[in-house]
mmCIF file with all atom_site columns, C-alpha atoms in Angstrom:
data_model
loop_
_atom_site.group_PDB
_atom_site.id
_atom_site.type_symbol
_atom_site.label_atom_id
_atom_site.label_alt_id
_atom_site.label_comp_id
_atom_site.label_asym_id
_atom_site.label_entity_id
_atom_site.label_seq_id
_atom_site.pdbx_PDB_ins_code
_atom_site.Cartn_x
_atom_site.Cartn_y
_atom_site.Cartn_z
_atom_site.occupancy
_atom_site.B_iso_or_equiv
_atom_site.pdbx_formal_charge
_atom_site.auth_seq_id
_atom_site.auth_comp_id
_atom_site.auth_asym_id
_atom_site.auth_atom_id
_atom_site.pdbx_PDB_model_num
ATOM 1   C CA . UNK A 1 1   ? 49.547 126.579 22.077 1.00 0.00 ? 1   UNK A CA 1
ATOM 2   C CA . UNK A 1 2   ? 53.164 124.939 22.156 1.00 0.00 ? 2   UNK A CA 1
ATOM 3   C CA . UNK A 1 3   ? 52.117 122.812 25.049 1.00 0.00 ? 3   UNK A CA 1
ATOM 4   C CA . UNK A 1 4   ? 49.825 121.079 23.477 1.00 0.00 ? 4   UNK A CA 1
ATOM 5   C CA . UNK A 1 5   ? 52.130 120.703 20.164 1.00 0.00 ? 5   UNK A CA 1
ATOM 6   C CA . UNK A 1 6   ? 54.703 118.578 22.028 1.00 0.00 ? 6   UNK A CA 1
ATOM 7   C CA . UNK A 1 7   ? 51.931 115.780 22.001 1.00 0.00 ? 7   UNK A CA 1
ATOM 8   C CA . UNK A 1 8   ? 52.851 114.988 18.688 1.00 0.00 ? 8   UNK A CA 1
ATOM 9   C CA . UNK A 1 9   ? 56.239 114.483 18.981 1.00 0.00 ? 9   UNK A CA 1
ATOM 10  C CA . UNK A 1 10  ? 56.203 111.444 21.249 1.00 0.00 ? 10  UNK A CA 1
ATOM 11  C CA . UNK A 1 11  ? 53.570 108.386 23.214 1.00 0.00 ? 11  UNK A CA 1
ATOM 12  C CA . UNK A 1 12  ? 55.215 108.515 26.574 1.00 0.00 ? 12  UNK A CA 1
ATOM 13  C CA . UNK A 1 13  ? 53.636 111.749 28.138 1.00 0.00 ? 13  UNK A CA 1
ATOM 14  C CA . UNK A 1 14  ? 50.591 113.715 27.856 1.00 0.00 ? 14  UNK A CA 1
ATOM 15  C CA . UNK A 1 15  ? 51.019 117.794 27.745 1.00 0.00 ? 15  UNK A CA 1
ATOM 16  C CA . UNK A 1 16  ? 47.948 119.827 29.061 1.00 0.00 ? 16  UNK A CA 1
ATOM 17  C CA . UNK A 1 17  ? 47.260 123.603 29.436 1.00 0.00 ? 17  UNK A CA 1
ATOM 18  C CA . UNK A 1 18  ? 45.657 124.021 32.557 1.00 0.00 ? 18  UNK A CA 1
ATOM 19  C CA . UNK A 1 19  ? 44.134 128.196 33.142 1.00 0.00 ? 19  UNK A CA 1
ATOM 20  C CA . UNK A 1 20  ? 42.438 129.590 35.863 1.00 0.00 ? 20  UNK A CA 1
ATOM 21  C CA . UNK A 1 21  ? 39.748 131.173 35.924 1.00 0.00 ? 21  UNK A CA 1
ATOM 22  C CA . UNK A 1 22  ? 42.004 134.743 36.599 1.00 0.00 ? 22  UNK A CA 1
ATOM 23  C CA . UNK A 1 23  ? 43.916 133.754 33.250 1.00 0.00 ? 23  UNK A CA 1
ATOM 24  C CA . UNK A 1 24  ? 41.249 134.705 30.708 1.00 0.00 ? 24  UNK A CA 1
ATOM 25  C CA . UNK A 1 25  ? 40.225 138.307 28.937 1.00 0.00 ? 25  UNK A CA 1
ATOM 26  C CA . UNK A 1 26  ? 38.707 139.648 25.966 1.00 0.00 ? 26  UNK A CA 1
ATOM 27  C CA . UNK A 1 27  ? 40.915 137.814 23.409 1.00 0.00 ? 27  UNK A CA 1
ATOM 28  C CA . UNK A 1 28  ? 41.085 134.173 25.587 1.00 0.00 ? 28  UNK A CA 1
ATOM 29  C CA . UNK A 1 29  ? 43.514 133.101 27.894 1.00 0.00 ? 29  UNK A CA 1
ATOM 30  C CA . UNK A 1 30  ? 46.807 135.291 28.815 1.00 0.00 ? 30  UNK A CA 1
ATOM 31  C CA . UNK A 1 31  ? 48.080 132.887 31.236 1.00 0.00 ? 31  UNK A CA 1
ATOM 32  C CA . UNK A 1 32  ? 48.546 129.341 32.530 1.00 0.00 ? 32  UNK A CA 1
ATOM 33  C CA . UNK A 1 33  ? 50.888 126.554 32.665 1.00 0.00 ? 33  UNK A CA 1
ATOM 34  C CA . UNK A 1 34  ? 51.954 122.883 30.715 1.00 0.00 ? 34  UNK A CA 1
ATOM 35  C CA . UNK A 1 35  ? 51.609 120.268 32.716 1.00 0.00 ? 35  UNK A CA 1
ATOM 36  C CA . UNK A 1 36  ? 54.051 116.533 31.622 1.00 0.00 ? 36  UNK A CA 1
ATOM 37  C CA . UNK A 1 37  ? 51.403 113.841 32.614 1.00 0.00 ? 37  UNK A CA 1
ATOM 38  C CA . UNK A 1 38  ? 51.667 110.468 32.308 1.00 0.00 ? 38  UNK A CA 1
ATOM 39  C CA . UNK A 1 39  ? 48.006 109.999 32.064 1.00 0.00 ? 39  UNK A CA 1
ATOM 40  C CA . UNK A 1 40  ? 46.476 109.640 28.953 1.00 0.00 ? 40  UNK A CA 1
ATOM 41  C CA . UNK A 1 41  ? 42.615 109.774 28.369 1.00 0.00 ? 41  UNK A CA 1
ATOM 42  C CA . UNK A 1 42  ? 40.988 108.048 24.801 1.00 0.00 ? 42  UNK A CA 1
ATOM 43  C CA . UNK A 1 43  ? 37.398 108.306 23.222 1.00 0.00 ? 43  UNK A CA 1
ATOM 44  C CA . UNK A 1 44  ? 35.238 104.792 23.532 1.00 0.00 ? 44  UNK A CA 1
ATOM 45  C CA . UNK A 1 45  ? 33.158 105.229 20.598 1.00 0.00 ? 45  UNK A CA 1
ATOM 46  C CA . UNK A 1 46  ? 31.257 102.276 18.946 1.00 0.00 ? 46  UNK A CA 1
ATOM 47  C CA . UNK A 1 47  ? 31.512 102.122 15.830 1.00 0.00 ? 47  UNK A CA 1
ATOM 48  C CA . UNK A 1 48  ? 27.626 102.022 15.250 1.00 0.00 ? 48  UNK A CA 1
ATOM 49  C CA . UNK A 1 49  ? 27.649 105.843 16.748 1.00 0.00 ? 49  UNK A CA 1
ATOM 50  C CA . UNK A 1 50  ? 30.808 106.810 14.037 1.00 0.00 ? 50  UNK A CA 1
ATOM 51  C CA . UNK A 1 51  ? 29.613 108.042 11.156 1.00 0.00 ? 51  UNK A CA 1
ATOM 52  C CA . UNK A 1 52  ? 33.288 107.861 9.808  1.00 0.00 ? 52  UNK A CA 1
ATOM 53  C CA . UNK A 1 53  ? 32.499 104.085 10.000 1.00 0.00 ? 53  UNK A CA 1
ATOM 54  C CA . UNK A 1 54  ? 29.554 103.574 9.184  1.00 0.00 ? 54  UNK A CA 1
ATOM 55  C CA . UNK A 1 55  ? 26.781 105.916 7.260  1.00 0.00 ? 55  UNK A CA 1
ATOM 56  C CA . UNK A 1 56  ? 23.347 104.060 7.914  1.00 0.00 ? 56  UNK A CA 1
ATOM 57  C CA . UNK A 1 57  ? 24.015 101.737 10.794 1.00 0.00 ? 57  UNK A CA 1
ATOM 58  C CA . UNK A 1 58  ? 21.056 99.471  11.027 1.00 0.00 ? 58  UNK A CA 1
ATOM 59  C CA . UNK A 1 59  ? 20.137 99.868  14.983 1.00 0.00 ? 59  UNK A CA 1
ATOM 60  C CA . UNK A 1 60  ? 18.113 96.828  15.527 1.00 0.00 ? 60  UNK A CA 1
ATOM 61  C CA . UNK A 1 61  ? 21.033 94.702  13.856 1.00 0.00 ? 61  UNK A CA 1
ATOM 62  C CA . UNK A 1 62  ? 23.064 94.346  17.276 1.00 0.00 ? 62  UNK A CA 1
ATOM 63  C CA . UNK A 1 63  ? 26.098 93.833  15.257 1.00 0.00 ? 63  UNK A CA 1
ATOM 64  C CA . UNK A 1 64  ? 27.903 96.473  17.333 1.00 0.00 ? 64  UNK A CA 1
ATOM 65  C CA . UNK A 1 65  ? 27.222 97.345  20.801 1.00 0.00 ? 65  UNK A CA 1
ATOM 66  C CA . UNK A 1 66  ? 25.931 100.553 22.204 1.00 0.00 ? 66  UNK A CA 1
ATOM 67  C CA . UNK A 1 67  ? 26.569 100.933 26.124 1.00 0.00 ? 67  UNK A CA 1
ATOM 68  C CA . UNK A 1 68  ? 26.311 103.347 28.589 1.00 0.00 ? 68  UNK A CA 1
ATOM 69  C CA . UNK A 1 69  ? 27.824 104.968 31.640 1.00 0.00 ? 69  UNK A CA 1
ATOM 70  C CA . UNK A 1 70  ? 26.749 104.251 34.737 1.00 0.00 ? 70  UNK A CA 1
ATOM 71  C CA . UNK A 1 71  ? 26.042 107.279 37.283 1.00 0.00 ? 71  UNK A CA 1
ATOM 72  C CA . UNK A 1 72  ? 29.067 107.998 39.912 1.00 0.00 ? 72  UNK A CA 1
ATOM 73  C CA . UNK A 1 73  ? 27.644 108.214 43.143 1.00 0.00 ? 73  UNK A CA 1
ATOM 74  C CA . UNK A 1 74  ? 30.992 109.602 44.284 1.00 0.00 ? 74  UNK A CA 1
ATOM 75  C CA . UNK A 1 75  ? 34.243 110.487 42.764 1.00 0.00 ? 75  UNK A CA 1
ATOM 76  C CA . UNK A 1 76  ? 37.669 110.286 44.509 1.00 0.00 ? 76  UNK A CA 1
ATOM 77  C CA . UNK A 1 77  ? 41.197 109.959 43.446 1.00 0.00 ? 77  UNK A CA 1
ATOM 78  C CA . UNK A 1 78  ? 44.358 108.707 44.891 1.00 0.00 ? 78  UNK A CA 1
ATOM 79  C CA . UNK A 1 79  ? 47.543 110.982 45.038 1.00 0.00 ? 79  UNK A CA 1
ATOM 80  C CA . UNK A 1 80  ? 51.021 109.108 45.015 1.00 0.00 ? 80  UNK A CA 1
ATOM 81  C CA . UNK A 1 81  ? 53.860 111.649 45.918 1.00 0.00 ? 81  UNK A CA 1
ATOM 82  C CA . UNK A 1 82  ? 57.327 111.271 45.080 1.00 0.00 ? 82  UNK A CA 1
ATOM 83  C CA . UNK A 1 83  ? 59.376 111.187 47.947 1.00 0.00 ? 83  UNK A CA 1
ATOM 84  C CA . UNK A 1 84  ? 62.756 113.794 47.914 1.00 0.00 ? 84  UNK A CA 1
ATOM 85  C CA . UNK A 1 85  ? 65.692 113.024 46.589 1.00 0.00 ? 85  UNK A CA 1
ATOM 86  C CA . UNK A 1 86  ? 67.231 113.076 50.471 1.00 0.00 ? 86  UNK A CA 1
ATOM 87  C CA . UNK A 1 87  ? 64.844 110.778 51.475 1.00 0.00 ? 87  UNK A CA 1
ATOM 88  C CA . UNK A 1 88  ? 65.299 108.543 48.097 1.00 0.00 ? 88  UNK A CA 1
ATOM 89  C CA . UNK A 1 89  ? 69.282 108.537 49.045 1.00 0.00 ? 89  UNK A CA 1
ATOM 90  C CA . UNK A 1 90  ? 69.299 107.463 52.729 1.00 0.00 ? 90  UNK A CA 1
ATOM 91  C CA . UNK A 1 91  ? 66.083 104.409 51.661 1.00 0.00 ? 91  UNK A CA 1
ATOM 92  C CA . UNK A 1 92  ? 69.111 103.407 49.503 1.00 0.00 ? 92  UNK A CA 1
ATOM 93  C CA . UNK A 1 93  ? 72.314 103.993 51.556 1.00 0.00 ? 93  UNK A CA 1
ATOM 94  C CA . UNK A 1 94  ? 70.031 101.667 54.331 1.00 0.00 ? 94  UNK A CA 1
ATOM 95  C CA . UNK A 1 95  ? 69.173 98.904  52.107 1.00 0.00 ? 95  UNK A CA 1
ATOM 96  C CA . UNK A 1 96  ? 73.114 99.053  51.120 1.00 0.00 ? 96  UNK A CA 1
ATOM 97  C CA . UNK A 1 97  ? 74.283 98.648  54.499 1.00 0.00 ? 97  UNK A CA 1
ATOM 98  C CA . UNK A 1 98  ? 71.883 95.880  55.320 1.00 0.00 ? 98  UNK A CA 1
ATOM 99  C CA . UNK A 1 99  ? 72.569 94.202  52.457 1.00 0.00 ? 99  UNK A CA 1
ATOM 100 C CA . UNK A 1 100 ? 76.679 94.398  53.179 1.00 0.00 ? 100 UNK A CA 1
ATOM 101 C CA . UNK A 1 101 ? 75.622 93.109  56.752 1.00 0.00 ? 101 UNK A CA 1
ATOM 102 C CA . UNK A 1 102 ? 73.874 90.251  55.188 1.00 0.00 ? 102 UNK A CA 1
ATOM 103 C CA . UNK A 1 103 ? 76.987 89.184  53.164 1.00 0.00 ? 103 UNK A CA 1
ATOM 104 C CA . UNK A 1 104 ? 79.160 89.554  55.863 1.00 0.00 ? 104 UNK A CA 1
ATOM 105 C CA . UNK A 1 105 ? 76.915 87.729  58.643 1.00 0.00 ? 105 UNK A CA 1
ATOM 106 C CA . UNK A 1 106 ? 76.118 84.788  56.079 1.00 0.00 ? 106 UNK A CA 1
ATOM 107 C CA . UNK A 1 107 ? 80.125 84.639  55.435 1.00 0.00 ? 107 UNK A CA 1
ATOM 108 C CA . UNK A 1 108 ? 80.561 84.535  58.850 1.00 0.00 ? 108 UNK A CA 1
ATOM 109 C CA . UNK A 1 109 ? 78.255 81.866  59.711 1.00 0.00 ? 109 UNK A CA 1
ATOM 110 C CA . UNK A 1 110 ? 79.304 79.853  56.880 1.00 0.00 ? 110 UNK A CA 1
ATOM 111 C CA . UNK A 1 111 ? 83.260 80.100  57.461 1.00 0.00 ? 111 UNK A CA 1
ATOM 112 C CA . UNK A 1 112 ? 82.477 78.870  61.493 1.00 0.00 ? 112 UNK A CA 1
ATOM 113 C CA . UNK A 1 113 ? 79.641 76.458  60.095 1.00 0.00 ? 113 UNK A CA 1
ATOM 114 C CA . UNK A 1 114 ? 81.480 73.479  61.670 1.00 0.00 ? 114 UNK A CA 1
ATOM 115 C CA . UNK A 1 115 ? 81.776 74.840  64.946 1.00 0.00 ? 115 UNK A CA 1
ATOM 116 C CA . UNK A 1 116 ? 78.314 76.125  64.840 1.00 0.00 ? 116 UNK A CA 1
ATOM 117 C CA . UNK A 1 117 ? 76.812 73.058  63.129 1.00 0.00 ? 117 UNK A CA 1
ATOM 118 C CA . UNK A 1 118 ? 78.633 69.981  64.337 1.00 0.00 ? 118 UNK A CA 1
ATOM 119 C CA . UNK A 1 119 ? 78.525 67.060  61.771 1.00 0.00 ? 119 UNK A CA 1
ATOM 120 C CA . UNK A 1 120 ? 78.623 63.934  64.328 1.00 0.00 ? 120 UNK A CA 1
ATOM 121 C CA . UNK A 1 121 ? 76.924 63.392  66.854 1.00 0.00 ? 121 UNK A CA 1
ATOM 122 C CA . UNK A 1 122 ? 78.698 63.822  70.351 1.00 0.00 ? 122 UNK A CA 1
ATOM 123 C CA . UNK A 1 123 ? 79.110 60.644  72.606 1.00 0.00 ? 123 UNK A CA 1
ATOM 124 C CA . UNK A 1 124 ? 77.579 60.717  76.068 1.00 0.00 ? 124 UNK A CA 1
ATOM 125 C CA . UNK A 1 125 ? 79.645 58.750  78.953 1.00 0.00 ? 125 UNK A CA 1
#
């Protein structure tokens, strides 16, 4: 599937092939659609279960470890959504115009400082 060819071409994304369960007939799936992720899923192997590694691992050794998976009672997700680009614009043009208000009030402040902040103290009668 081209999808899942673009994989090899670069380490930022992850391309899947998702079908549903209307997609498929005799010959396999006729439709679907590639999905750019940015989540990326490896194998956890031990080395003492890869053959590749290692032919006749001695098990009572405990040179590698072996572990297991604990049960999920529950499984849940969290979903972040991108907000629009309308929305994205005015978050900006706000944080803009409080920032130019900043400038200005801080210029302000600091060209009347001396009336504002008097240096000596005043003499009572």
């Amino acid at each position: 599937i081209a999808c899942l060819k673009k994989n090899g071409n670069q380490l930022i994304y992850s391309y899947i092939f998702l079908v549903g369960s209307n997609c498929y007939n005799s010959s396999g799936p006729y439709c679907g659609k590639c999905y750019q992720t940015s989540v990326s899923r490896l194998l956890a192997v031990s080395p003492a279960f890869d053959s590749d590694v290692i032919d006749d691992y001695d098990w009572s050794s405990g040179k590698y470890p072996t572990w297991t998976e604990s049960i999920w009672k529950s499984l849940n997700g969290r979903m972040f959504l991108m907000a629009s680009p309308a929305s994205q614009h005015v978050t900006l043009a706000i944080g803009v115009i409080v920032v130019v208000f900043s400038f200005l009030g801080t210029w302000a402040i600091e060209r009347k400082a001396d009336l504002i902040f008097p240096t000596s103290p005043t003499q009572l009668p």
